[in-house]
mmCIF file of C-alpha atoms in Angstrom:
data_model
loop_
_atom_site.group_PDB
_atom_site.id
_atom_site.type_symbol
_atom_site.label_atom_id
_atom_site.label_comp_id
_atom_site.label_asym_id
_atom_site.label_seq_id
_atom_site.Cartn_x
_atom_site.Cartn_y
_atom_site.Cartn_z
ATOM 1 C CA MET A 294 -19.101 6.446 44.156
ATOM 2 C CA THR A 295 -17.214 2.863 42.997
ATOM 3 C CA ILE A 296 -17.396 1.633 39.598
ATOM 4 C CA ASP A 297 -17.575 -2.042 39.120
ATOM 5 C CA HIS A 298 -14.793 -3.846 37.657
ATOM 6 C CA ASP A 299 -17.005 -5.239 34.503
ATOM 7 C CA THR A 300 -18.249 -2.031 33.563
ATOM 8 C CA PHE A 301 -14.586 -0.673 33.968
ATOM 9 C CA ARG A 302 -13.114 -3.416 31.634
ATOM 10 C CA SER A 303 -16.062 -2.827 29.304
ATOM 11 C CA VAL A 304 -15.291 0.876 28.630
ATOM 12 C CA LEU A 305 -11.668 0.224 28.445
ATOM 13 C CA ALA A 306 -12.233 -2.372 25.870
ATOM 14 C CA GLN A 307 -13.688 0.366 23.495
ATOM 15 C CA TRP A 308 -10.141 1.963 23.041
ATOM 16 C CA PRO A 309 -8.224 0.352 20.208
ATOM 17 C CA SER A 310 -4.831 -0.118 20.843
ATOM 18 C CA GLY A 311 -1.820 -1.567 19.123
ATOM 19 C CA VAL A 312 -0.308 -4.852 20.031
ATOM 20 C CA SER A 313 3.152 -5.393 21.632
ATOM 21 C CA VAL A 314 4.808 -8.359 22.958
ATOM 22 C CA VAL A 315 7.123 -7.358 26.176
ATOM 23 C CA THR A 316 9.985 -9.742 26.740
ATOM 24 C CA THR A 317 12.889 -9.975 29.441
ATOM 25 C CA ALA A 318 15.842 -12.386 29.852
ATOM 26 C CA VAL A 319 16.796 -14.006 33.237
ATOM 27 C CA PRO A 320 19.452 -16.440 33.742
ATOM 28 C CA ASP A 321 16.846 -19.425 33.160
ATOM 29 C CA GLY A 322 16.056 -17.933 29.771
ATOM 30 C CA TRP A 323 13.568 -15.681 27.788
ATOM 31 C CA HIS A 324 10.415 -14.619 28.989
ATOM 32 C CA GLY A 325 7.336 -12.605 27.466
ATOM 33 C CA MET A 326 3.824 -11.904 27.452
ATOM 34 C CA THR A 327 1.347 -9.822 25.422
ATOM 35 C CA ALA A 328 0.615 -6.377 26.303
ATOM 36 C CA SER A 329 -1.194 -3.373 24.987
ATOM 37 C CA SER A 330 -0.557 -1.280 27.895
ATOM 38 C CA PHE A 331 2.538 0.411 26.180
ATOM 39 C CA SER A 332 3.103 4.223 25.714
ATOM 40 C CA SER A 333 6.108 6.437 24.822
ATOM 41 C CA VAL A 334 7.051 8.920 27.361
ATOM 42 C CA SER A 335 9.808 11.156 26.258
ATOM 43 C CA LEU A 336 12.146 11.796 22.955
ATOM 44 C CA ASP A 337 14.972 13.147 24.817
ATOM 45 C CA PRO A 338 15.926 10.913 26.612
ATOM 46 C CA PRO A 339 14.334 8.137 24.781
ATOM 47 C CA LEU A 340 11.770 6.918 27.272
ATOM 48 C CA ILE A 341 9.009 4.332 27.217
ATOM 49 C CA LEU A 342 6.751 2.732 29.561
ATOM 50 C CA VAL A 343 4.904 -0.614 30.248
ATOM 51 C CA CYS A 344 2.331 -1.184 32.822
ATOM 52 C CA LEU A 345 2.395 -5.117 34.135
ATOM 53 C CA ASN A 346 -0.006 -6.409 36.765
ATOM 54 C CA ARG A 347 2.032 -7.282 39.870
ATOM 55 C CA ARG A 348 0.718 -10.715 40.185
ATOM 56 C CA ILE A 349 2.055 -12.043 36.926
ATOM 57 C CA HIS A 350 5.370 -13.739 36.473
ATOM 58 C CA THR A 351 6.626 -11.565 33.512
ATOM 59 C CA HIS A 352 6.347 -8.472 36.007
ATOM 60 C CA ARG A 353 8.613 -10.333 38.813
ATOM 61 C CA LEU A 354 11.080 -11.059 36.129
ATOM 62 C CA ILE A 355 11.442 -7.522 34.815
ATOM 63 C CA GLU A 356 11.596 -6.461 38.465
ATOM 64 C CA THR A 357 14.740 -8.909 38.877
ATOM 65 C CA SER A 358 16.290 -8.240 35.673
ATOM 66 C CA GLY A 359 16.016 -4.478 35.085
ATOM 67 C CA VAL A 360 15.427 -4.938 31.525
ATOM 68 C CA PHE A 361 12.641 -5.533 28.941
ATOM 69 C CA ALA A 362 12.025 -5.335 25.194
ATOM 70 C CA VAL A 363 8.845 -4.173 23.336
ATOM 71 C CA SER A 364 8.078 -5.699 19.901
ATOM 72 C CA ILE A 365 5.197 -4.077 18.202
ATOM 73 C CA LEU A 366 3.318 -6.765 16.129
ATOM 74 C CA ALA A 367 2.389 -6.337 12.569
ATOM 75 C CA LYS A 368 -1.121 -7.206 11.206
ATOM 76 C CA ASP A 369 -0.228 -10.842 10.102
ATOM 77 C CA GLN A 370 1.159 -11.599 13.344
ATOM 78 C CA THR A 371 -2.136 -12.379 15.520
ATOM 79 C CA MET A 372 -0.773 -15.938 15.961
ATOM 80 C CA ILE A 373 2.191 -14.251 17.751
ATOM 81 C CA GLY A 374 -0.010 -12.238 20.000
ATOM 82 C CA ARG A 375 -2.270 -15.071 20.828
ATOM 83 C CA ARG A 376 0.668 -17.399 21.761
ATOM 84 C CA PHE A 377 2.192 -14.656 24.097
ATOM 85 C CA ALA A 378 -1.266 -14.086 25.649
ATOM 86 C CA GLY A 379 -1.631 -17.971 26.704
ATOM 87 C CA GLN A 380 -4.706 -18.089 24.194
ATOM 88 C CA GLU A 381 -2.603 -21.343 22.277
ATOM 89 C CA ALA A 382 -3.437 -24.373 24.122
ATOM 90 C CA GLY A 383 -0.392 -26.804 24.100
ATOM 91 C CA VAL A 384 2.132 -24.117 23.578
ATOM 92 C CA THR A 385 5.394 -24.986 25.742
ATOM 93 C CA ASP A 386 7.754 -22.768 24.035
ATOM 94 C CA ARG A 387 6.458 -19.164 22.852
ATOM 95 C CA PHE A 388 9.192 -18.040 21.065
ATOM 96 C CA ALA A 389 9.696 -20.936 18.774
ATOM 97 C CA GLY A 390 9.032 -20.513 15.176
ATOM 98 C CA SER A 391 9.666 -16.792 14.943
ATOM 99 C CA PRO A 392 12.890 -14.931 14.498
ATOM 100 C CA TRP A 393 13.389 -13.698 17.980
ATOM 101 C CA GLN A 394 17.152 -12.298 18.488
ATOM 102 C CA THR A 395 18.898 -10.209 21.186
ATOM 103 C CA ARG A 396 20.471 -6.843 20.689
ATOM 104 C CA VAL A 397 21.776 -4.749 23.839
ATOM 105 C CA THR A 398 20.288 -5.669 27.197
ATOM 106 C CA GLY A 399 19.704 -9.255 26.428
ATOM 107 C CA ALA A 400 16.145 -9.179 26.188
ATOM 108 C CA PRO A 401 14.638 -10.776 22.890
ATOM 109 C CA VAL A 402 13.097 -8.740 19.984
ATOM 110 C CA LEU A 403 11.015 -9.839 17.387
ATOM 111 C CA THR A 404 13.190 -9.018 14.048
ATOM 112 C CA ASP A 405 10.251 -9.096 11.660
ATOM 113 C CA ALA A 406 7.883 -6.864 13.684
ATOM 114 C CA VAL A 407 6.786 -3.720 12.775
ATOM 115 C CA GLY A 408 9.273 -2.296 15.383
ATOM 116 C CA TRP A 409 10.998 -3.108 18.460
ATOM 117 C CA MET A 410 12.851 -1.209 21.316
ATOM 118 C CA ASP A 411 15.312 -2.545 23.862
ATOM 119 C CA CYS A 412 15.116 -0.867 27.126
ATOM 120 C CA ARG A 413 16.831 -0.771 30.727
ATOM 121 C CA VAL A 414 14.477 -0.169 33.529
ATOM 122 C CA VAL A 415 14.945 3.526 35.046
ATOM 123 C CA HIS A 416 11.920 4.221 37.134
ATOM 124 C CA ALA A 417 9.398 2.003 38.661
ATOM 125 C CA HIS A 418 6.178 3.669 40.068
ATOM 126 C CA GLU A 419 3.110 1.942 41.646
ATOM 127 C CA GLY A 420 -0.206 2.227 39.768
ATOM 128 C CA GLY A 421 -2.815 0.509 41.870
ATOM 129 C CA ASP A 422 -2.473 -3.164 40.858
ATOM 130 C CA HIS A 423 0.124 -2.471 38.347
ATOM 131 C CA THR A 424 3.522 -1.248 38.315
ATOM 132 C CA ILE A 425 4.536 1.412 35.677
ATOM 133 C CA PHE A 426 8.010 0.371 34.309
ATOM 134 C CA VAL A 427 9.533 3.265 32.660
ATOM 135 C CA GLY A 428 12.384 2.106 30.264
ATOM 136 C CA HIS A 429 15.198 3.887 28.694
ATOM 137 C CA VAL A 430 15.479 3.022 24.829
ATOM 138 C CA VAL A 431 19.135 1.892 24.298
ATOM 139 C CA ALA A 432 18.411 0.297 20.644
ATOM 140 C CA ALA A 433 15.373 0.336 18.336
ATOM 141 C CA SER A 434 14.680 -0.376 14.691
ATOM 142 C CA THR A 435 11.730 -0.228 12.459
ATOM 143 C CA GLU A 436 12.124 -3.637 10.580
ATOM 144 C CA ARG A 437 9.036 -3.776 8.508
ATOM 145 C CA VAL A 438 6.958 -0.946 6.843
ATOM 146 C CA VAL A 439 3.619 -2.725 7.202
ATOM 147 C CA ALA A 440 -0.016 -1.961 8.877
ATOM 148 C CA PRO A 441 0.099 -2.746 12.686
ATOM 149 C CA LEU A 442 -1.975 -5.395 14.656
ATOM 150 C CA LEU A 443 -4.827 -3.818 16.803
ATOM 151 C CA PHE A 444 -6.827 -4.954 19.534
ATOM 152 C CA HIS A 445 -10.454 -3.608 20.261
ATOM 153 C CA SER A 446 -13.213 -4.531 22.290
ATOM 154 C CA ARG A 447 -11.382 -7.978 23.064
ATOM 155 C CA ALA A 448 -10.831 -8.708 19.418
ATOM 156 C CA TRP A 449 -7.850 -9.077 16.881
ATOM 157 C CA GLY A 450 -7.985 -6.673 13.945
ATOM 158 C CA GLN A 451 -6.385 -4.273 11.771
ATOM 159 C CA LEU A 452 -6.956 -0.741 10.370
ATOM 160 C CA ALA A 453 -10.129 -0.205 8.924
ATOM 161 C CA ASP A 454 -10.691 0.209 5.363
ATOM 162 C CA VAL A 455 -11.409 3.964 4.273
ATOM 163 C CA LEU A 456 -12.117 4.994 0.631
ATOM 164 C CA PRO A 457 -10.198 7.746 -0.908
ATOM 165 C CA GLU A 458 -11.678 11.327 -1.338
ATOM 166 C CA GLU A 459 -11.228 11.146 -5.083
ATOM 167 C CA VAL A 460 -9.760 9.004 -7.558
ATOM 168 C CA THR A 461 -8.097 9.555 -10.955
ATOM 169 C CA VAL A 462 -8.024 7.426 -14.228
ATOM 170 C CA ALA A 463 -5.334 7.503 -17.140
ATOM 171 C CA ASP A 464 -5.767 5.780 -20.178
ATOM 172 C CA SER A 465 -2.599 3.608 -21.230
ATOM 173 C CA GLY A 466 -4.126 1.201 -23.572
ATOM 174 C CA LEU A 467 -6.132 3.071 -26.089
ATOM 175 C CA LEU A 468 -3.194 3.716 -28.399
ATOM 176 C CA PRO A 469 -1.828 0.104 -28.792
ATOM 177 C CA ALA A 470 -5.571 -1.073 -28.773
ATOM 178 C CA LEU A 471 -6.699 1.169 -31.920
ATOM 179 C CA ARG A 472 -3.691 0.440 -33.538
ATOM 180 C CA SER A 473 -4.506 -3.287 -33.373
ATOM 181 C CA HIS A 474 -8.221 -2.593 -34.567
ATOM 182 C CA VAL A 475 -6.609 -0.476 -37.528
ATOM 183 C CA VAL A 476 -8.270 2.586 -36.412
ATOM 184 C CA ALA A 477 -7.285 5.380 -38.653
ATOM 185 C CA GLU A 478 -4.620 7.996 -37.022
ATOM 186 C CA ASN A 479 -6.805 11.003 -37.277
ATOM 187 C CA ALA A 480 -9.684 9.121 -35.408
ATOM 188 C CA ALA A 481 -7.315 7.796 -32.961
ATOM 189 C CA ALA A 482 -6.113 11.535 -32.339
ATOM 190 C CA GLU A 483 -9.459 12.884 -32.051
ATOM 191 C CA LEU A 484 -10.147 10.354 -29.336
ATOM 192 C CA ALA A 485 -7.177 10.812 -27.421
ATOM 193 C CA THR A 486 -7.536 14.881 -27.750
ATOM 194 C CA ALA A 487 -11.225 14.292 -26.248
ATOM 195 C CA LEU A 488 -9.965 12.300 -23.118
ATOM 196 C CA ARG A 489 -7.158 14.810 -22.593
ATOM 197 C CA ALA A 490 -9.678 17.744 -22.608
ATOM 198 C CA ALA A 491 -11.542 15.779 -19.844
ATOM 199 C CA GLY A 492 -8.341 15.732 -17.769
ATOM 200 C CA VAL A 493 -7.583 11.840 -18.507
ATOM 201 C CA ARG A 494 -4.013 11.344 -18.786
ATOM 202 C CA VAL A 495 -3.442 9.374 -22.070
ATOM 203 C CA ARG A 496 -0.461 7.388 -23.390
ATOM 204 C CA VAL A 497 -0.019 9.133 -26.655
ATOM 205 C CA ARG A 498 3.413 7.695 -27.343
ATOM 206 C CA ASP A 499 5.120 4.361 -27.261
ATOM 207 C CA PRO A 500 8.319 2.524 -29.045
ATOM 208 C CA HIS A 501 6.041 1.612 -31.828
ATOM 209 C CA GLY A 502 4.851 5.173 -32.821
ATOM 210 C CA GLY A 503 2.767 8.164 -31.487
ATOM 211 C CA LEU A 504 -0.256 10.373 -31.948
ATOM 212 C CA VAL A 505 -0.245 14.152 -32.790
ATOM 213 C CA THR A 506 -2.246 15.929 -30.175
ATOM 214 C CA THR A 507 -2.599 18.946 -28.349
ATOM 215 C CA GLY A 508 -3.039 20.175 -24.949
ATOM 216 C CA ASP A 509 -1.879 20.094 -21.792
ATOM 217 C CA PRO A 510 1.626 18.082 -21.244
ATOM 218 C CA ALA A 511 0.533 16.960 -17.843
ATOM 219 C CA THR A 512 -2.065 14.804 -19.983
ATOM 220 C CA ALA A 513 0.122 13.466 -22.434
ATOM 221 C CA ALA A 514 2.414 10.389 -21.407
ATOM 222 C CA ALA A 515 4.754 8.450 -23.339
ATOM 223 C CA LEU A 516 6.269 4.891 -22.610
ATOM 224 C CA VAL A 517 9.988 4.572 -23.147
ATOM 225 C CA ASP A 518 12.532 1.924 -22.412
ATOM 226 C CA SER A 519 15.667 3.996 -23.296
ATOM 227 C CA PRO A 520 17.177 7.024 -22.194
ATOM 228 C CA ASP A 521 17.618 8.065 -25.996
ATOM 229 C CA GLU A 522 13.994 8.265 -26.196
ATOM 230 C CA VAL A 523 13.263 10.886 -23.708
ATOM 231 C CA ALA A 524 14.174 13.820 -25.736
ATOM 232 C CA ASP A 525 11.794 12.825 -28.519
ATOM 233 C CA ALA A 526 8.976 12.157 -25.866
ATOM 234 C CA ALA A 527 9.374 15.659 -24.615
ATOM 235 C CA LEU A 528 9.692 17.405 -27.836
ATOM 236 C CA GLY A 529 6.599 15.811 -28.651
ATOM 237 C CA GLY A 530 4.494 17.058 -25.905
ATOM 238 C CA ALA A 531 4.491 14.556 -23.343
ATOM 239 C CA GLY A 532 4.884 15.789 -19.975
ATOM 240 C CA VAL A 533 5.010 12.287 -18.407
ATOM 241 C CA LEU A 534 7.158 9.448 -19.127
ATOM 242 C CA GLU A 535 6.067 5.911 -18.096
ATOM 243 C CA VAL A 536 9.045 3.315 -17.408
ATOM 244 C CA PRO A 537 8.705 -0.395 -17.615
ATOM 245 C CA VAL A 538 11.050 -1.373 -14.844
ATOM 246 C CA GLY A 539 13.341 -4.387 -15.838
ATOM 247 C CA GLU A 540 16.924 -3.337 -14.873
ATOM 248 C CA PRO A 541 17.230 -0.839 -12.155
ATOM 249 C CA THR A 542 20.357 0.897 -13.315
ATOM 250 C CA LEU A 543 18.561 1.548 -16.853
ATOM 251 C CA ALA A 544 15.430 2.807 -14.897
ATOM 252 C CA LYS A 545 17.828 5.303 -12.930
ATOM 253 C CA ARG A 546 19.265 6.523 -16.364
ATOM 254 C CA ILE A 547 15.920 7.406 -17.660
ATOM 255 C CA LEU A 548 14.844 9.245 -14.592
ATOM 256 C CA ASP A 549 18.133 11.305 -14.548
ATOM 257 C CA GLU A 550 17.223 12.060 -18.345
ATOM 258 C CA ALA A 551 13.674 13.045 -17.550
ATOM 259 C CA ARG A 552 14.697 15.587 -14.995
ATOM 260 C CA ARG A 553 16.545 17.358 -17.756
ATOM 261 C CA TYR A 554 13.174 17.946 -19.283
ATOM 262 C CA ASP A 555 11.238 18.491 -16.062
ATOM 263 C CA MET A 556 8.979 15.441 -16.796
ATOM 264 C CA ARG A 557 7.452 13.360 -14.301
ATOM 265 C CA VAL A 558 8.116 9.736 -14.314
ATOM 266 C CA THR A 559 6.005 6.682 -13.477
ATOM 267 C CA CYS A 560 7.683 3.264 -13.075
ATOM 268 C CA TRP A 561 5.810 0.509 -13.891
ATOM 269 C CA LEU A 562 6.003 -3.312 -12.244
ATOM 270 C CA PRO A 563 4.611 -6.206 -14.376
ATOM 271 C CA ASP A 564 2.720 -8.976 -13.220
ATOM 272 C CA ALA A 565 2.638 -7.320 -9.811
ATOM 273 C CA PHE A 566 -0.089 -9.593 -7.939
ATOM 274 C CA VAL A 567 1.411 -12.751 -8.520
ATOM 275 C CA PRO A 568 1.496 -14.264 -5.042
ATOM 276 C CA ASP A 569 4.817 -15.609 -5.358
ATOM 277 C CA ARG A 570 6.207 -12.626 -6.230
ATOM 278 C CA ALA A 571 5.092 -10.460 -3.476
ATOM 279 C CA SER A 572 8.546 -10.128 -1.805
ATOM 280 C CA ALA A 573 10.303 -9.352 -5.050
ATOM 281 C CA VAL A 574 7.635 -6.455 -5.868
ATOM 282 C CA LEU A 575 7.561 -5.139 -2.522
ATOM 283 C CA ALA A 576 11.462 -4.851 -2.610
ATOM 284 C CA ALA A 577 11.264 -3.129 -6.217
ATOM 285 C CA VAL A 578 8.616 -0.725 -4.623
ATOM 286 C CA ASP A 579 11.132 0.350 -2.070
ATOM 287 C CA ALA A 580 13.941 0.738 -4.500
ATOM 288 C CA LEU A 581 11.840 2.871 -6.755
ATOM 289 C CA ALA A 582 10.524 4.877 -3.863
ATOM 290 C CA GLY A 583 14.371 5.598 -3.089
ATOM 291 C CA LEU A 584 15.108 6.102 -6.881
ATOM 292 C CA GLY A 585 12.724 9.392 -6.788
ATOM 293 C CA CYS A 586 9.997 8.097 -8.967
ATOM 294 C CA ASP A 587 7.005 10.376 -9.196
ATOM 295 C CA GLU A 588 4.510 7.473 -9.332
ATOM 296 C CA ILE A 589 4.793 3.722 -8.917
ATOM 297 C CA GLY A 590 2.631 1.470 -10.991
ATOM 298 C CA LEU A 591 1.469 -1.995 -10.477
ATOM 299 C CA ASP A 592 0.173 -3.717 -13.582
ATOM 300 C CA GLU A 593 -1.686 -7.030 -13.058
ATOM 301 C CA GLY A 594 -0.213 -8.345 -16.469
ATOM 302 C CA ALA A 595 -1.007 -11.813 -17.764
ATOM 303 C CA HIS A 596 -1.603 -13.372 -14.384
ATOM 304 C CA ALA A 597 -5.393 -12.863 -13.194
ATOM 305 C CA ALA A 598 -5.314 -11.554 -9.640
ATOM 306 C CA SER A 599 -8.015 -12.148 -7.266
ATOM 307 C CA PRO A 600 -9.257 -9.390 -4.612
ATOM 308 C CA ARG A 601 -7.444 -11.301 -2.038
ATOM 309 C CA GLN A 602 -4.337 -10.981 -3.810
ATOM 310 C CA VAL A 603 -4.935 -7.439 -4.577
ATOM 311 C CA ARG A 604 -5.465 -6.607 -0.889
ATOM 312 C CA ALA A 605 -2.287 -8.537 0.208
ATOM 313 C CA LEU A 606 -0.054 -6.694 -1.892
ATOM 314 C CA LEU A 607 -1.520 -3.237 -1.739
ATOM 315 C CA GLN A 608 -1.600 -3.188 1.936
ATOM 316 C CA ASP A 609 2.006 -3.330 2.208
ATOM 317 C CA ALA A 610 2.903 -1.636 -0.866
ATOM 318 C CA THR A 611 0.720 1.589 -0.226
ATOM 319 C CA VAL A 612 2.751 1.973 3.260
ATOM 320 C CA ARG A 613 6.058 1.192 1.826
ATOM 321 C CA SER A 614 5.767 3.622 -1.349
ATOM 322 C CA ARG A 615 4.950 6.590 0.701
ATOM 323 C CA PRO A 616 5.035 9.730 -0.046
ATOM 324 C CA VAL A 617 5.284 8.197 -3.489
ATOM 325 C CA PRO A 618 1.834 7.108 -4.859
ATOM 326 C CA LEU A 619 0.869 4.231 -6.265
ATOM 327 C CA ARG A 620 -1.124 3.469 -9.569
ATOM 328 C CA VAL A 621 -2.576 0.179 -10.756
ATOM 329 C CA ARG A 622 -3.653 -1.223 -13.818
ATOM 330 C CA LEU A 623 -6.338 -3.784 -13.547
ATOM 331 C CA ARG A 624 -7.944 -6.288 -16.056
ATOM 332 C CA ASP A 625 -11.367 -7.393 -16.273
ATOM 333 C CA ARG A 626 -11.384 -11.047 -15.991
ATOM 334 C CA HIS A 627 -13.972 -13.346 -14.774
ATOM 335 C CA GLY A 628 -16.196 -10.400 -13.516
ATOM 336 C CA LEU A 629 -13.658 -9.396 -10.844
ATOM 337 C CA GLY A 630 -12.214 -6.333 -12.480
ATOM 338 C CA LEU A 631 -14.381 -3.684 -10.730
ATOM 339 C CA VAL A 632 -14.136 -5.987 -7.371
ATOM 340 C CA ASN A 633 -10.453 -5.591 -7.557
ATOM 341 C CA ALA A 634 -10.811 -1.765 -8.183
ATOM 342 C CA LEU A 635 -12.747 -1.560 -5.202
ATOM 343 C CA THR A 636 -10.447 -3.581 -3.168
ATOM 344 C CA ALA A 637 -7.448 -1.221 -4.528
ATOM 345 C CA MET A 638 -9.571 1.904 -3.432
ATOM 346 C CA LYS A 639 -10.023 0.469 -0.021
ATOM 347 C CA SER A 640 -6.386 -0.503 0.269
ATOM 348 C CA GLY A 641 -5.415 3.187 -0.333
ATOM 349 C CA VAL A 642 -4.943 3.607 -4.222
ATOM 350 C CA ARG A 643 -6.267 6.867 -5.781
ATOM 351 C CA HIS A 644 -4.740 6.542 -9.203
ATOM 352 C CA PHE A 645 -5.909 4.095 -11.698
ATOM 353 C CA ASP A 646 -4.789 3.084 -15.530
ATOM 354 C CA ALA A 647 -7.429 1.827 -17.464
ATOM 355 C CA THR A 648 -8.664 1.833 -21.558
ATOM 356 C CA LEU A 649 -11.490 3.472 -22.878
ATOM 357 C CA GLY A 650 -14.169 0.955 -23.395
ATOM 358 C CA GLY A 651 -12.084 -1.650 -22.001
ATOM 359 C CA LEU A 652 -10.977 -2.191 -25.344
ATOM 360 C CA ASP A 653 -7.670 -4.236 -24.514
ATOM 361 C CA GLY A 654 -9.317 -6.279 -21.893
ATOM 362 C CA ALA A 655 -8.392 -3.831 -19.134
ATOM 363 C CA LEU A 656 -10.866 -1.953 -16.978
ATOM 364 C CA ALA A 657 -12.619 0.593 -18.872
ATOM 365 C CA CYS A 658 -12.081 4.193 -17.834
ATOM 366 C CA GLU A 659 -15.866 4.987 -17.639
ATOM 367 C CA ASP A 660 -16.482 1.947 -15.461
ATOM 368 C CA VAL A 661 -13.880 3.180 -13.101
ATOM 369 C CA LEU A 662 -15.364 6.220 -12.556
ATOM 370 C CA PHE A 663 -18.774 4.820 -12.477
ATOM 371 C CA LEU A 664 -17.693 2.726 -9.625
ATOM 372 C CA ALA A 665 -16.334 5.727 -7.794
ATOM 373 C CA ASP A 666 -19.559 7.762 -8.515
ATOM 374 C CA ARG A 667 -21.559 5.007 -6.683
ATOM 375 C CA LEU A 668 -19.500 4.862 -4.061
ATOM 376 C CA GLY A 669 -19.514 8.598 -3.410
ATOM 377 C CA VAL A 670 -15.791 9.240 -4.443
ATOM 378 C CA ALA A 671 -15.010 12.077 -6.495
ATOM 379 C CA CYS A 672 -13.506 11.886 -9.893
ATOM 380 C CA GLY A 673 -10.730 13.935 -11.619
ATOM 381 C CA SER A 674 -12.394 13.805 -14.637
ATOM 382 C CA PRO A 675 -16.084 14.021 -15.600
ATOM 383 C CA ARG A 676 -17.469 10.574 -16.562
ATOM 384 C CA ALA A 677 -20.157 12.356 -19.169
ATOM 385 C CA ALA A 678 -17.156 13.115 -21.469
ATOM 386 C CA LEU A 679 -15.788 9.440 -21.294
ATOM 387 C CA VAL A 680 -19.106 8.144 -21.822
ATOM 388 C CA GLY A 681 -19.120 10.425 -25.154
ATOM 389 C CA ALA A 682 -15.778 9.393 -26.251
ATOM 390 C CA ALA A 683 -16.863 5.643 -25.541
ATOM 391 C CA ALA A 684 -19.812 6.046 -27.802
ATOM 392 C CA SER A 685 -17.384 7.607 -30.598
ATOM 393 C CA LEU A 686 -15.195 4.498 -30.240
ATOM 394 C CA GLU A 687 -17.975 2.354 -30.898
ATOM 395 C CA GLN A 688 -19.158 3.999 -33.964
ATOM 396 C CA HIS A 689 -15.398 3.778 -35.092
ATOM 397 C CA LEU A 690 -15.337 0.019 -34.643
ATOM 398 C CA GLY A 691 -18.884 -0.713 -35.710
ATOM 399 C CA GLY A 692 -19.678 -2.894 -32.651
ATOM 400 C CA ALA A 693 -20.213 -3.137 -29.003
ATOM 401 C CA LEU A 694 -17.144 -2.377 -26.541
ATOM 402 C CA PRO A 695 -16.238 -4.714 -23.562
ATOM 403 C CA GLY A 696 -16.897 -1.996 -21.206
ATOM 404 C CA ARG A 697 -19.734 -2.387 -18.861
ATOM 405 C CA THR A 698 -21.383 0.856 -18.295
ATOM 406 C CA TYR A 699 -20.651 3.245 -21.133
ATOM 407 C CA ARG A 700 -24.499 3.246 -22.008
ATOM 408 C CA VAL A 701 -25.377 4.081 -18.717
ATOM 409 C CA LEU A 702 -25.914 7.545 -18.668
ATOM 410 C CA PRO A 703 -24.065 9.769 -15.995
#
């Protein structure tokens, strides 16, 4: 039985793959093509293979030169993939406009690809109308930690969004919000205790003062900006330190001091979603992950973020921070707070900082849990307890809260 070519190609198109550009060098210059038929062969020695149609020009050049390089494209490099696939009309130099360099063999590599490998051909096997070139990898590098470009069903794409299995909320805004509303300290302590009893981590101390509450130290956080404040925070019952990141050396000193008291540390980056700060924020994420933070926090801050901006940053940041988890603090501006939270969840974020009732303009803790519940995502804290605490807060303030769902029963 012989299968027809269209059916065969249609079936193969259902297999999703990464996208690479295979390049080589000959005396008259560089040449390359987009290819998805690339695979690893061996770790020792390091071998990979590419399968190329014998009728194409690049095949003949690799056969002659005996060298090739593979550059694995990132999610934002679709245009490079299209250009080397011959899908961009009028292109005379496929290498123009992108950072291509040579390493060992002379074959060019894309220096801002997800990764690249420079190879010498050690075997060439016939495979029907293709040749299977096996290359010995003589140089390789992972240049960017970012999601890869994918190809499926003859279309370009990227990894699908997957909701987390569970989300958690912490309240880092209640203490200053109650202070600004002149709520009595005993009432503030009762609210914090109720949240902590529900498993919500609460910032109970900052440089302006603190609350006396009891409970698991893991649910009590303290905001500090000096190593000298760490001991008092630990003695006050806090098990988590929150550090606003300014000068990296200072953050490292606070981290070292926190380890003396076996405290977890979250390092916060302000105004994280401002578009022209993306490179600096990602560099800071790299640095903080290297310092040994237990969590890295991204605070929306004073500049309103759009879902697109949240998505653009988090897709890279969640990959680059691993295995250190990310935590985000979002505001509820222009009705986009929960949209941004959903975007963050679908970008790999599981931990959210919010404020009971949305009292300070941040997302409300109970709203985040409402969203998670409607999405079928498990919550680390019972929403009913937070709704009850929000009702108590409303009574203390004598007016409605900014939160959207605290009157919606669980």
